[in-house]
């Protein structure tokens, strides 16, 4: 019965609507939507016949603020993830403890931080007694989740073997998995919706142990980070040892020895992006440095006319809302002062002239771009990558890159649509002159991941900007 509800067209359609939230303009969502009914019925058929197999994950590394390997599922697989959680999710969520704050509607980091403040006041008796906090972190959590144990936990609530089959299919699709030869298979991809859900299901076992066996009253968990409050260091040490034994024996996990510490509240407790003290809290220095780097990047983009002031304000407002959760009045005041210096209001007349000339410039040069390049441009606008265009047109990737350079220089293609903003900003700082050779520029770049083709694209962007400036100057002279 559960599996038949999961396979229903209504459930899969609802899952699609959830999966596309905030991503309606993404090329893979647009492509899926073009044949929506066909794609949804195909997924339904695969589920009913149990022939569904997830597509290989796309894995990439982010270093923001620390190095993490993120694995991204194909959009069709994300629809299946939502379809599964739509059906089985509530039976697990209703048994989660109140102070599990991750990946749930109505919860989140700010709720967890607010709860931290409540607990610190209660345990310290309004800062009249010593308050100690066990700040704990589980070592390599997503890489160490044991598949067999997770399936056993899910079986407690889900008796339908077909649903269990689907869970196993999803778990097996991860580059982190290892096993065979008698070894236990472990790992979940960081980035999947199901991984976030399974992470809570798996550690709910720890929550129940903490609450019902150890009977700890002041406990908060957010994914694999948790804190426990007490007036006694000895008591916290005992909790730490018993929790570590439970994790090793029942969940095949262990506490991170370097990141699990017992701290006095007066030292400041690092928790979910803040450093929390008895009477105040402030954002962590790493977060402040990260935002400052973002503002430096936006300053370059604003100078390049890739952003307007309103877009910068949107970014600033989001950060200010976060910073406002801490005691940061002076910091926010200085931030606004610097904002007005770094993002001055432009002359409206100049903006209008610049836009008119840019549009004229693009139309004028469109006839000068080769027809082969126009084919490449058409495919780029459809959302294909350089390598995909190379296969589609049966031409070398180097030829596609030449087309991109040609299109950028003639104002037919924005460099921002084919390269990441961070990489463009980095290269703009390294290129001194648009007439420099690629070799000269490459010698100043220590990042080996930057290719000559990418440098050529950004150099072409600068050439295009210089031509626009020249046209601006001529136009202003004519106006005078």
CSV table of C-alpha atoms in Angstrom, one decimal:
chain,number,residue,atom,x,y,z
A,1,UNK,CA,0.0,0.0,0.0
A,2,UNK,CA,2.8,2.4,0.9
A,3,UNK,CA,4.7,1.7,-2.3
A,4,UNK,CA,1.6,2.1,-4.5
A,5,UNK,CA,1.0,5.6,-2.9
A,6,UNK,CA,4.7,6.4,-3.6
A,7,UNK,CA,4.3,5.4,-7.3
A,8,UNK,CA,1.1,7.4,-7.8
A,9,UNK,CA,1.2,10.1,-10.5
A,10,UNK,CA,-0.1,12.7,-8.0
A,11,UNK,CA,2.8,12.0,-5.6
A,12,UNK,CA,5.4,12.1,-8.3
A,13,UNK,CA,4.0,15.4,-9.7
A,14,UNK,CA,4.0,16.9,-6.1
A,15,UNK,CA,7.7,15.7,-5.8
A,16,UNK,CA,8.6,17.4,-9.1
A,17,UNK,CA,7.0,20.7,-7.8
A,18,UNK,CA,9.1,20.5,-4.6
A,19,UNK,CA,12.3,19.6,-6.5
A,20,UNK,CA,12.0,22.6,-8.9
A,21,UNK,CA,11.5,25.2,-6.1
A,22,UNK,CA,14.0,28.0,-6.6
A,23,UNK,CA,15.4,26.3,-9.7
A,24,UNK,CA,12.8,27.0,-12.4
A,25,UNK,CA,15.3,28.8,-14.6
A,26,UNK,CA,17.9,26.1,-14.5
A,27,UNK,CA,18.4,24.5,-17.9
A,28,UNK,CA,17.9,20.9,-16.6
A,29,UNK,CA,14.5,21.9,-15.1
A,30,UNK,CA,13.4,23.7,-18.3
A,31,UNK,CA,14.5,20.6,-20.3
A,32,UNK,CA,12.6,18.3,-17.9
A,33,UNK,CA,9.5,20.5,-18.1
A,34,UNK,CA,9.3,20.5,-21.9
A,35,UNK,CA,8.2,16.8,-21.8
A,36,UNK,CA,6.9,16.9,-18.2
A,37,UNK,CA,4.1,14.3,-18.6
A,38,UNK,CA,6.3,11.9,-20.5
A,39,UNK,CA,9.1,12.2,-17.9
A,40,UNK,CA,6.9,11.7,-14.9
A,41,UNK,CA,5.2,8.7,-16.4
A,42,UNK,CA,8.6,7.2,-17.3
A,43,UNK,CA,9.6,7.6,-13.6
A,44,UNK,CA,6.3,6.1,-12.5
A,45,UNK,CA,6.8,3.1,-14.9
A,46,UNK,CA,10.3,2.5,-13.6
A,47,UNK,CA,9.2,2.6,-10.0
A,48,UNK,CA,6.2,0.3,-10.5
A,49,UNK,CA,8.3,-2.3,-12.5
A,50,UNK,CA,11.2,-1.8,-10.0
A,51,UNK,CA,13.6,-1.1,-12.9
A,52,UNK,CA,14.5,2.4,-11.6
A,53,UNK,CA,18.3,3.0,-11.3
A,54,UNK,CA,19.7,6.3,-10.2
A,55,UNK,CA,22.0,8.1,-12.7
A,56,UNK,CA,25.7,8.6,-11.7
A,57,UNK,CA,26.3,11.6,-9.4
A,58,UNK,CA,28.1,14.7,-10.4
A,59,UNK,CA,30.8,15.3,-7.8
A,60,UNK,CA,32.7,18.6,-7.2
A,61,UNK,CA,34.7,20.1,-4.3
A,62,UNK,CA,33.9,23.4,-2.5
A,63,UNK,CA,36.2,25.2,-0.2
A,64,UNK,CA,33.8,27.6,1.6
A,65,UNK,CA,34.8,27.8,4.4
A,66,UNK,CA,36.3,24.2,4.5
A,67,UNK,CA,36.9,21.6,1.9
A,68,UNK,CA,33.8,19.4,1.2
A,69,UNK,CA,33.0,17.0,-1.5
A,70,UNK,CA,29.5,17.6,-2.8
A,71,UNK,CA,27.7,15.0,-4.9
A,72,UNK,CA,24.8,16.3,-7.1
A,73,UNK,CA,22.0,14.0,-8.4
A,74,UNK,CA,20.3,14.3,-11.7
A,75,UNK,CA,17.1,16.2,-11.6
A,76,UNK,CA,15.0,13.1,-12.3
A,77,UNK,CA,16.6,11.4,-9.3
A,78,UNK,CA,15.8,14.4,-7.1
A,79,UNK,CA,12.1,14.0,-8.0
A,80,UNK,CA,12.3,10.4,-6.8
A,81,UNK,CA,14.0,11.5,-3.5
A,82,UNK,CA,11.1,13.9,-2.8
A,83,UNK,CA,8.6,11.3,-3.8
A,84,UNK,CA,10.1,8.9,-1.2
A,85,UNK,CA,10.2,11.4,1.6
A,86,UNK,CA,6.7,12.7,0.8
A,87,UNK,CA,5.4,9.2,1.8
A,88,UNK,CA,7.7,8.0,4.6
A,89,UNK,CA,8.9,11.3,6.0
A,90,UNK,CA,6.2,12.1,8.6
A,91,UNK,CA,6.3,8.7,10.2
A,92,UNK,CA,10.0,9.5,11.2
A,93,UNK,CA,9.8,13.2,11.8
A,94,UNK,CA,7.0,12.9,14.3
A,95,UNK,CA,9.3,10.9,16.6
A,96,UNK,CA,12.2,13.3,16.4
A,97,UNK,CA,13.0,15.1,19.6
A,98,UNK,CA,12.2,18.8,19.9
A,99,UNK,CA,15.8,19.9,20.0
A,100,UNK,CA,16.8,18.3,16.7
A,101,UNK,CA,17.0,21.4,14.6
A,102,UNK,CA,18.4,20.4,11.2
A,103,UNK,CA,16.5,20.1,7.9
A,104,UNK,CA,13.0,20.5,9.3
A,105,UNK,CA,10.2,23.0,8.6
A,106,UNK,CA,10.1,25.5,11.5
A,107,UNK,CA,13.6,24.7,12.7
A,108,UNK,CA,17.1,25.8,11.6
A,109,UNK,CA,20.3,27.4,12.8
A,110,UNK,CA,18.7,30.5,14.3
A,111,UNK,CA,16.2,28.5,16.3
A,112,UNK,CA,19.0,26.3,17.6
A,113,UNK,CA,21.0,29.4,18.6
A,114,UNK,CA,17.9,30.9,20.4
A,115,UNK,CA,17.5,27.5,22.2
A,116,UNK,CA,21.2,27.7,23.2
A,117,UNK,CA,20.5,31.0,24.9
A,118,UNK,CA,17.5,29.5,26.8
A,119,UNK,CA,19.6,26.6,28.1
A,120,UNK,CA,22.7,28.7,29.1
A,121,UNK,CA,20.5,30.9,31.3
A,122,UNK,CA,18.8,28.0,32.9
A,123,UNK,CA,22.0,26.0,33.7
A,124,UNK,CA,24.0,29.1,34.8
A,125,UNK,CA,21.0,30.4,36.8
A,126,UNK,CA,21.2,33.7,35.0
A,127,UNK,CA,25.0,33.6,35.0
A,128,UNK,CA,25.3,33.2,38.8
A,129,UNK,CA,26.9,29.7,38.5
A,130,UNK,CA,29.6,28.1,36.4
A,131,UNK,CA,28.2,26.7,33.1
A,132,UNK,CA,30.1,24.1,31.1
A,133,UNK,CA,29.3,23.0,27.6
A,134,UNK,CA,30.3,19.7,25.9
A,135,UNK,CA,30.7,20.9,22.2
A,136,UNK,CA,30.8,17.7,20.2
A,137,UNK,CA,31.3,16.8,16.5
A,138,UNK,CA,31.0,13.4,14.9
A,139,UNK,CA,34.0,12.4,12.8
A,140,UNK,CA,33.4,12.2,9.0
A,141,UNK,CA,29.7,11.7,9.6
A,142,UNK,CA,28.3,11.5,6.1
A,143,UNK,CA,31.3,9.3,5.0
A,144,UNK,CA,30.8,6.8,7.9
A,145,UNK,CA,27.0,6.2,7.9
A,146,UNK,CA,26.6,2.4,7.8
A,147,UNK,CA,24.0,1.3,5.2
A,148,UNK,CA,23.0,-1.9,6.9
A,149,UNK,CA,22.3,-0.1,10.2
A,150,UNK,CA,20.4,2.7,8.5
A,151,UNK,CA,18.2,0.2,6.7
A,152,UNK,CA,17.5,-1.6,10.0
A,153,UNK,CA,16.4,1.7,11.5
A,154,UNK,CA,14.1,2.5,8.6
A,155,UNK,CA,12.6,-1.1,8.8
A,156,UNK,CA,11.3,-0.2,12.3
A,157,UNK,CA,8.8,2.2,10.6
A,158,UNK,CA,8.6,0.9,7.1
A,159,UNK,CA,7.5,-2.7,6.5
A,160,UNK,CA,7.0,-2.5,2.7
A,161,UNK,CA,9.9,-4.4,1.1
A,162,UNK,CA,9.5,-2.4,-2.1
A,163,UNK,CA,10.1,0.8,-0.3
A,164,UNK,CA,13.2,-0.7,1.3
A,165,UNK,CA,14.4,-1.7,-2.2
A,166,UNK,CA,14.1,1.9,-3.3
A,167,UNK,CA,16.0,3.1,-0.2
A,168,UNK,CA,18.8,0.7,-1.0
A,169,UNK,CA,18.9,1.9,-4.6
A,170,UNK,CA,19.4,5.5,-3.5
A,171,UNK,CA,22.0,4.6,-0.8
A,172,UNK,CA,24.0,2.5,-3.3
A,173,UNK,CA,24.3,5.5,-5.6
A,174,UNK,CA,27.2,7.3,-3.8
A,175,UNK,CA,30.9,7.8,-4.7
A,176,UNK,CA,31.6,7.6,-0.9
A,177,UNK,CA,30.5,4.0,-0.6
A,178,UNK,CA,33.0,1.3,0.0
A,179,UNK,CA,32.7,-2.3,1.1
A,180,UNK,CA,32.7,-5.8,-0.3
A,181,UNK,CA,34.8,-8.7,0.8
A,182,UNK,CA,33.0,-8.8,4.2
A,183,UNK,CA,33.4,-5.1,4.9
A,184,UNK,CA,30.4,-2.9,5.8
A,185,UNK,CA,29.2,-0.5,3.1
A,186,UNK,CA,29.3,3.1,4.3
A,187,UNK,CA,28.7,6.6,3.1
A,188,UNK,CA,26.0,9.0,1.9
A,189,UNK,CA,26.6,11.8,-0.7
A,190,UNK,CA,26.6,15.3,0.8
A,191,UNK,CA,24.1,17.3,-1.1
A,192,UNK,CA,21.2,14.9,-1.7
A,193,UNK,CA,17.8,15.7,-0.1
A,194,UNK,CA,17.5,12.1,1.0
A,195,UNK,CA,21.0,12.3,2.7
A,196,UNK,CA,19.8,15.2,4.8
A,197,UNK,CA,16.7,13.2,5.8
A,198,UNK,CA,18.6,9.9,6.4
A,199,UNK,CA,21.1,11.9,8.5
A,200,UNK,CA,18.4,12.9,10.9
A,201,UNK,CA,16.9,9.4,11.0
A,202,UNK,CA,20.3,7.8,11.7
A,203,UNK,CA,21.2,10.2,14.6
A,204,UNK,CA,17.7,10.1,16.0
A,205,UNK,CA,19.0,6.9,17.6
A,206,UNK,CA,21.6,9.0,19.5
A,207,UNK,CA,18.9,11.6,20.4
A,208,UNK,CA,16.7,8.9,22.0
A,209,UNK,CA,19.7,7.4,23.9
A,210,UNK,CA,20.7,10.9,25.2
A,211,UNK,CA,17.1,11.7,26.3
A,212,UNK,CA,15.8,8.4,27.6
A,213,UNK,CA,18.9,6.5,28.8
A,214,UNK,CA,21.3,9.2,29.9
A,215,UNK,CA,18.3,11.5,30.7
A,216,UNK,CA,20.1,14.6,29.7
A,217,UNK,CA,17.8,17.6,29.8
A,218,UNK,CA,19.9,20.3,28.1
A,219,UNK,CA,20.9,18.9,24.8
A,220,UNK,CA,20.8,20.5,21.2
A,221,UNK,CA,21.7,18.8,18.0
A,222,UNK,CA,22.1,20.2,14.5
A,223,UNK,CA,23.1,17.4,12.0
A,224,UNK,CA,26.4,16.0,13.4
A,225,UNK,CA,27.1,18.9,15.8
A,226,UNK,CA,25.6,18.8,19.3
A,227,UNK,CA,26.0,20.5,22.7
A,228,UNK,CA,25.2,19.4,26.2
A,229,UNK,CA,25.0,21.8,29.2
A,230,UNK,CA,26.0,21.1,32.8
A,231,UNK,CA,27.4,22.7,35.9
A,232,UNK,CA,29.9,19.8,36.3
A,233,UNK,CA,32.9,19.0,34.1
A,234,UNK,CA,33.0,15.5,35.5
A,235,UNK,CA,29.4,14.9,34.5
A,236,UNK,CA,30.1,16.1,31.0
A,237,UNK,CA,33.2,13.9,30.7
A,238,UNK,CA,31.1,10.9,31.7
A,239,UNK,CA,28.4,11.8,29.1
A,240,UNK,CA,31.1,12.1,26.5
A,241,UNK,CA,32.5,8.6,27.2
A,242,UNK,CA,29.1,6.9,27.2
A,243,UNK,CA,28.0,8.7,24.0
A,244,UNK,CA,31.2,7.7,22.3
A,245,UNK,CA,30.7,4.0,23.3
A,246,UNK,CA,27.1,4.1,22.0
A,247,UNK,CA,28.2,5.6,18.7
A,248,UNK,CA,30.9,3.0,18.2
A,249,UNK,CA,28.8,0.0,19.2
A,250,UNK,CA,25.4,0.9,17.7
A,251,UNK,CA,26.0,3.3,14.8
A,252,UNK,CA,29.7,2.6,13.9
A,253,UNK,CA,30.6,6.2,14.4
A,254,UNK,CA,32.9,8.1,16.8
A,255,UNK,CA,33.3,11.6,18.2
A,256,UNK,CA,36.0,13.8,16.6
A,257,UNK,CA,38.8,13.9,19.1
A,258,UNK,CA,40.0,17.4,18.1
A,259,UNK,CA,36.6,19.1,17.8
A,260,UNK,CA,34.9,17.5,20.8
A,261,UNK,CA,35.8,19.7,23.9
A,262,UNK,CA,34.4,20.7,27.3
A,263,UNK,CA,34.4,24.5,27.5
A,264,UNK,CA,33.4,27.1,30.0
A,265,UNK,CA,30.7,29.4,28.7
A,266,UNK,CA,32.9,32.4,29.6
A,267,UNK,CA,35.4,31.2,26.9
A,268,UNK,CA,32.8,31.5,24.2
A,269,UNK,CA,31.2,28.5,22.6
A,270,UNK,CA,31.5,28.2,18.8
A,271,UNK,CA,28.1,27.0,17.6
A,272,UNK,CA,26.5,27.3,14.2
A,273,UNK,CA,28.3,30.3,12.9
A,274,UNK,CA,28.4,32.2,16.2
A,275,UNK,CA,30.6,32.5,19.2
A,276,UNK,CA,28.3,32.5,22.2
A,277,UNK,CA,29.3,34.1,25.5
A,278,UNK,CA,27.3,34.6,28.7
A,279,UNK,CA,25.9,38.0,27.8
A,280,UNK,CA,26.4,38.3,24.1
A,281,UNK,CA,27.2,36.4,20.8
A,282,UNK,CA,29.1,37.5,17.7
A,283,UNK,CA,29.6,35.9,14.3
A,284,UNK,CA,32.7,33.8,14.0
A,285,UNK,CA,35.7,35.4,12.5
A,286,UNK,CA,35.8,32.9,9.6
A,287,UNK,CA,32.3,34.1,8.6
A,288,UNK,CA,33.2,37.7,8.8
A,289,UNK,CA,36.3,37.1,6.5
A,290,UNK,CA,34.1,35.1,4.1
A,291,UNK,CA,31.6,37.9,3.8
A,292,UNK,CA,34.3,40.5,3.4
A,293,UNK,CA,35.7,38.4,0.5
A,294,UNK,CA,32.2,38.3,-1.0
A,295,UNK,CA,31.9,42.1,-0.8
A,296,UNK,CA,35.3,42.5,-2.5
A,297,UNK,CA,34.0,40.3,-5.3
A,298,UNK,CA,30.8,42.3,-5.6
A,299,UNK,CA,32.8,45.5,-5.8
A,300,UNK,CA,34.6,44.2,-8.9
A,301,UNK,CA,31.3,43.0,-10.4
A,302,UNK,CA,29.8,46.4,-9.7
A,303,UNK,CA,32.7,48.2,-11.3
A,304,UNK,CA,32.3,45.9,-14.4
A,305,UNK,CA,28.5,46.8,-14.6
A,306,UNK,CA,27.6,43.2,-14.0
A,307,UNK,CA,25.5,44.2,-11.0
A,308,UNK,CA,23.3,47.1,-10.2
A,309,UNK,CA,23.2,48.7,-6.7
A,310,UNK,CA,19.9,47.0,-5.9
A,311,UNK,CA,21.4,43.5,-6.3
A,312,UNK,CA,24.3,44.4,-4.0
A,313,UNK,CA,21.7,45.7,-1.5
A,314,UNK,CA,19.9,42.4,-1.6
A,315,UNK,CA,23.1,40.5,-0.7
A,316,UNK,CA,23.9,43.0,2.0
A,317,UNK,CA,20.4,42.8,3.5
A,318,UNK,CA,20.7,39.0,3.8
A,319,UNK,CA,24.0,39.3,5.7
A,320,UNK,CA,22.7,42.1,7.9
A,321,UNK,CA,19.7,40.0,8.9
A,322,UNK,CA,22.2,37.2,9.9
A,323,UNK,CA,24.6,39.6,11.7
A,324,UNK,CA,21.7,41.2,13.5
A,325,UNK,CA,21.2,37.9,15.4
A,326,UNK,CA,24.5,38.7,17.2
A,327,UNK,CA,25.6,41.8,19.1
A,328,UNK,CA,27.0,43.6,16.1
A,329,UNK,CA,25.7,47.2,16.1
A,330,UNK,CA,29.0,48.9,15.5
A,331,UNK,CA,30.1,46.4,12.9
A,332,UNK,CA,26.9,46.9,11.0
A,333,UNK,CA,27.1,50.6,11.2
A,334,UNK,CA,30.7,50.6,9.8
A,335,UNK,CA,29.6,48.1,7.1
A,336,UNK,CA,26.9,50.5,5.8
A,337,UNK,CA,29.4,53.4,5.8
A,338,UNK,CA,31.8,51.3,3.7
A,339,UNK,CA,29.0,50.2,1.4
A,340,UNK,CA,28.2,53.8,0.4
A,341,UNK,CA,31.9,54.4,-0.3
A,342,UNK,CA,32.5,51.3,-2.3
A,343,UNK,CA,29.1,51.3,-4.2
A,344,UNK,CA,28.4,54.9,-5.1
A,345,UNK,CA,25.3,55.8,-7.0
A,346,UNK,CA,26.0,56.1,-10.7
A,347,UNK,CA,25.0,59.0,-13.0
A,348,UNK,CA,21.6,57.9,-14.5
A,349,UNK,CA,22.2,59.6,-17.9
A,350,UNK,CA,25.5,57.7,-18.3
A,351,UNK,CA,23.8,54.4,-17.6
A,352,UNK,CA,21.1,55.0,-20.2
A,353,UNK,CA,23.7,56.0,-22.8
A,354,UNK,CA,25.9,53.0,-22.0
A,355,UNK,CA,22.9,50.6,-22.4
A,356,UNK,CA,21.8,52.1,-25.7
A,357,UNK,CA,25.3,51.9,-27.1
A,358,UNK,CA,25.8,48.4,-25.8
A,359,UNK,CA,22.7,47.1,-27.5
A,360,UNK,CA,23.6,48.9,-30.8
A,361,UNK,CA,27.1,47.5,-30.5
A,362,UNK,CA,25.8,43.9,-30.2
A,363,UNK,CA,23.4,44.3,-33.2
A,364,UNK,CA,26.1,45.9,-35.3
A,365,UNK,CA,28.6,43.2,-34.8
A,366,UNK,CA,26.2,40.3,-35.0
A,367,UNK,CA,26.7,40.1,-38.8
A,368,UNK,CA,30.5,39.9,-38.4
A,369,UNK,CA,30.3,36.7,-36.3
A,370,UNK,CA,30.7,33.5,-38.4
A,371,UNK,CA,27.7,31.2,-38.9
A,372,UNK,CA,29.5,28.3,-37.2
A,373,UNK,CA,29.9,30.5,-34.1
A,374,UNK,CA,26.2,31.4,-34.2
A,375,UNK,CA,25.4,27.6,-34.1
A,376,UNK,CA,27.6,27.4,-31.0
A,377,UNK,CA,25.8,30.4,-29.5
A,378,UNK,CA,22.4,28.8,-30.0
A,379,UNK,CA,23.5,25.7,-28.2
A,380,UNK,CA,25.0,27.7,-25.3
A,381,UNK,CA,21.7,29.5,-24.9
A,382,UNK,CA,20.0,26.1,-24.6
A,383,UNK,CA,22.2,25.4,-21.6
A,384,UNK,CA,24.8,23.0,-23.1
A,385,UNK,CA,28.4,23.0,-21.8
A,386,UNK,CA,31.5,23.4,-24.1
A,387,UNK,CA,32.1,19.6,-23.9
A,388,UNK,CA,28.5,18.8,-24.7
A,389,UNK,CA,28.5,21.2,-27.7
A,390,UNK,CA,31.7,19.5,-28.9
A,391,UNK,CA,30.0,16.1,-28.9
A,392,UNK,CA,26.8,17.5,-30.4
A,393,UNK,CA,28.5,19.2,-33.3
A,394,UNK,CA,31.4,16.7,-33.7
A,395,UNK,CA,34.0,19.3,-33.4
A,396,UNK,CA,37.0,19.8,-31.1
A,397,UNK,CA,36.5,21.5,-27.8
A,398,UNK,CA,39.3,24.0,-28.8
A,399,UNK,CA,37.1,25.1,-31.7
A,400,UNK,CA,34.1,25.6,-29.4
A,401,UNK,CA,36.3,27.8,-27.1
A,402,UNK,CA,37.4,29.8,-30.2
A,403,UNK,CA,33.8,30.4,-31.0
A,404,UNK,CA,33.2,31.6,-27.4
A,405,UNK,CA,36.1,34.0,-27.5
A,406,UNK,CA,34.8,35.4,-30.9
A,407,UNK,CA,31.3,35.8,-29.5
A,408,UNK,CA,32.4,37.5,-26.3
A,409,UNK,CA,34.6,39.9,-28.2
A,410,UNK,CA,31.8,40.9,-30.5
A,411,UNK,CA,29.3,41.3,-27.6
A,412,UNK,CA,27.2,38.3,-28.6
A,413,UNK,CA,27.9,36.3,-25.5
A,414,UNK,CA,28.5,37.3,-21.8
A,415,UNK,CA,31.5,35.7,-20.3
A,416,UNK,CA,29.5,35.5,-17.1
A,417,UNK,CA,27.3,32.8,-18.7
A,418,UNK,CA,30.1,30.3,-19.4
A,419,UNK,CA,32.6,30.9,-16.5
A,420,UNK,CA,32.1,31.1,-12.8
A,421,UNK,CA,32.0,34.6,-11.3
A,422,UNK,CA,34.8,33.8,-8.9
A,423,UNK,CA,37.1,32.7,-11.7
A,424,UNK,CA,36.3,35.8,-13.8
A,425,UNK,CA,36.9,38.1,-10.9
A,426,UNK,CA,40.2,36.3,-10.2
A,427,UNK,CA,41.3,36.6,-13.8
A,428,UNK,CA,40.3,40.3,-14.1
A,429,UNK,CA,42.7,41.0,-11.3
A,430,UNK,CA,45.5,39.2,-13.1
A,431,UNK,CA,45.1,40.6,-16.6
A,432,UNK,CA,46.8,44.0,-16.8
A,433,UNK,CA,46.1,44.8,-20.5
A,434,UNK,CA,43.7,43.3,-23.0
A,435,UNK,CA,46.6,43.3,-25.6
A,436,UNK,CA,48.8,41.0,-23.4
A,437,UNK,CA,49.6,37.6,-24.8
A,438,UNK,CA,48.0,34.6,-23.1
A,439,UNK,CA,51.5,33.3,-22.1
A,440,UNK,CA,52.3,36.5,-20.3
A,441,UNK,CA,49.0,36.3,-18.3
A,442,UNK,CA,49.4,32.6,-17.6
A,443,UNK,CA,52.8,33.2,-16.0
A,444,UNK,CA,51.2,35.4,-13.3
A,445,UNK,CA,48.6,32.7,-12.5
A,446,UNK,CA,49.6,30.0,-10.0
A,447,UNK,CA,46.3,28.2,-10.1
A,448,UNK,CA,46.9,25.3,-12.5
A,449,UNK,CA,43.2,24.7,-12.9
A,450,UNK,CA,42.9,27.9,-15.0
A,451,UNK,CA,43.2,27.1,-18.7
A,452,UNK,CA,44.4,29.2,-21.6
A,453,UNK,CA,40.8,29.1,-23.1
A,454,UNK,CA,39.4,30.6,-19.9
A,455,UNK,CA,42.0,33.4,-19.9
A,456,UNK,CA,41.2,34.1,-23.6
A,457,UNK,CA,37.5,34.4,-22.8
A,458,UNK,CA,38.1,37.0,-20.1
A,459,UNK,CA,40.7,38.9,-22.2
A,460,UNK,CA,38.0,39.0,-25.0
A,461,UNK,CA,35.6,40.4,-22.4
A,462,UNK,CA,38.0,43.2,-21.7
A,463,UNK,CA,38.5,44.0,-25.4
A,464,UNK,CA,34.7,44.2,-25.7
A,465,UNK,CA,34.5,46.6,-22.7
A,466,UNK,CA,37.2,48.8,-24.2
A,467,UNK,CA,35.3,49.1,-27.5
A,468,UNK,CA,32.1,50.0,-25.6
A,469,UNK,CA,34.1,52.8,-23.7
A,470,UNK,CA,35.3,54.1,-27.0
A,471,UNK,CA,31.7,54.2,-28.3
A,472,UNK,CA,30.6,55.9,-25.1
A,473,UNK,CA,33.3,58.6,-25.6
A,474,UNK,CA,32.3,59.2,-29.2
A,475,UNK,CA,28.6,59.4,-28.2
A,476,UNK,CA,29.3,61.9,-25.4
A,477,UNK,CA,31.3,64.1,-27.8
A,478,UNK,CA,28.4,64.1,-30.2
A,479,UNK,CA,26.0,65.1,-27.3
A,480,UNK,CA,28.3,68.0,-26.4
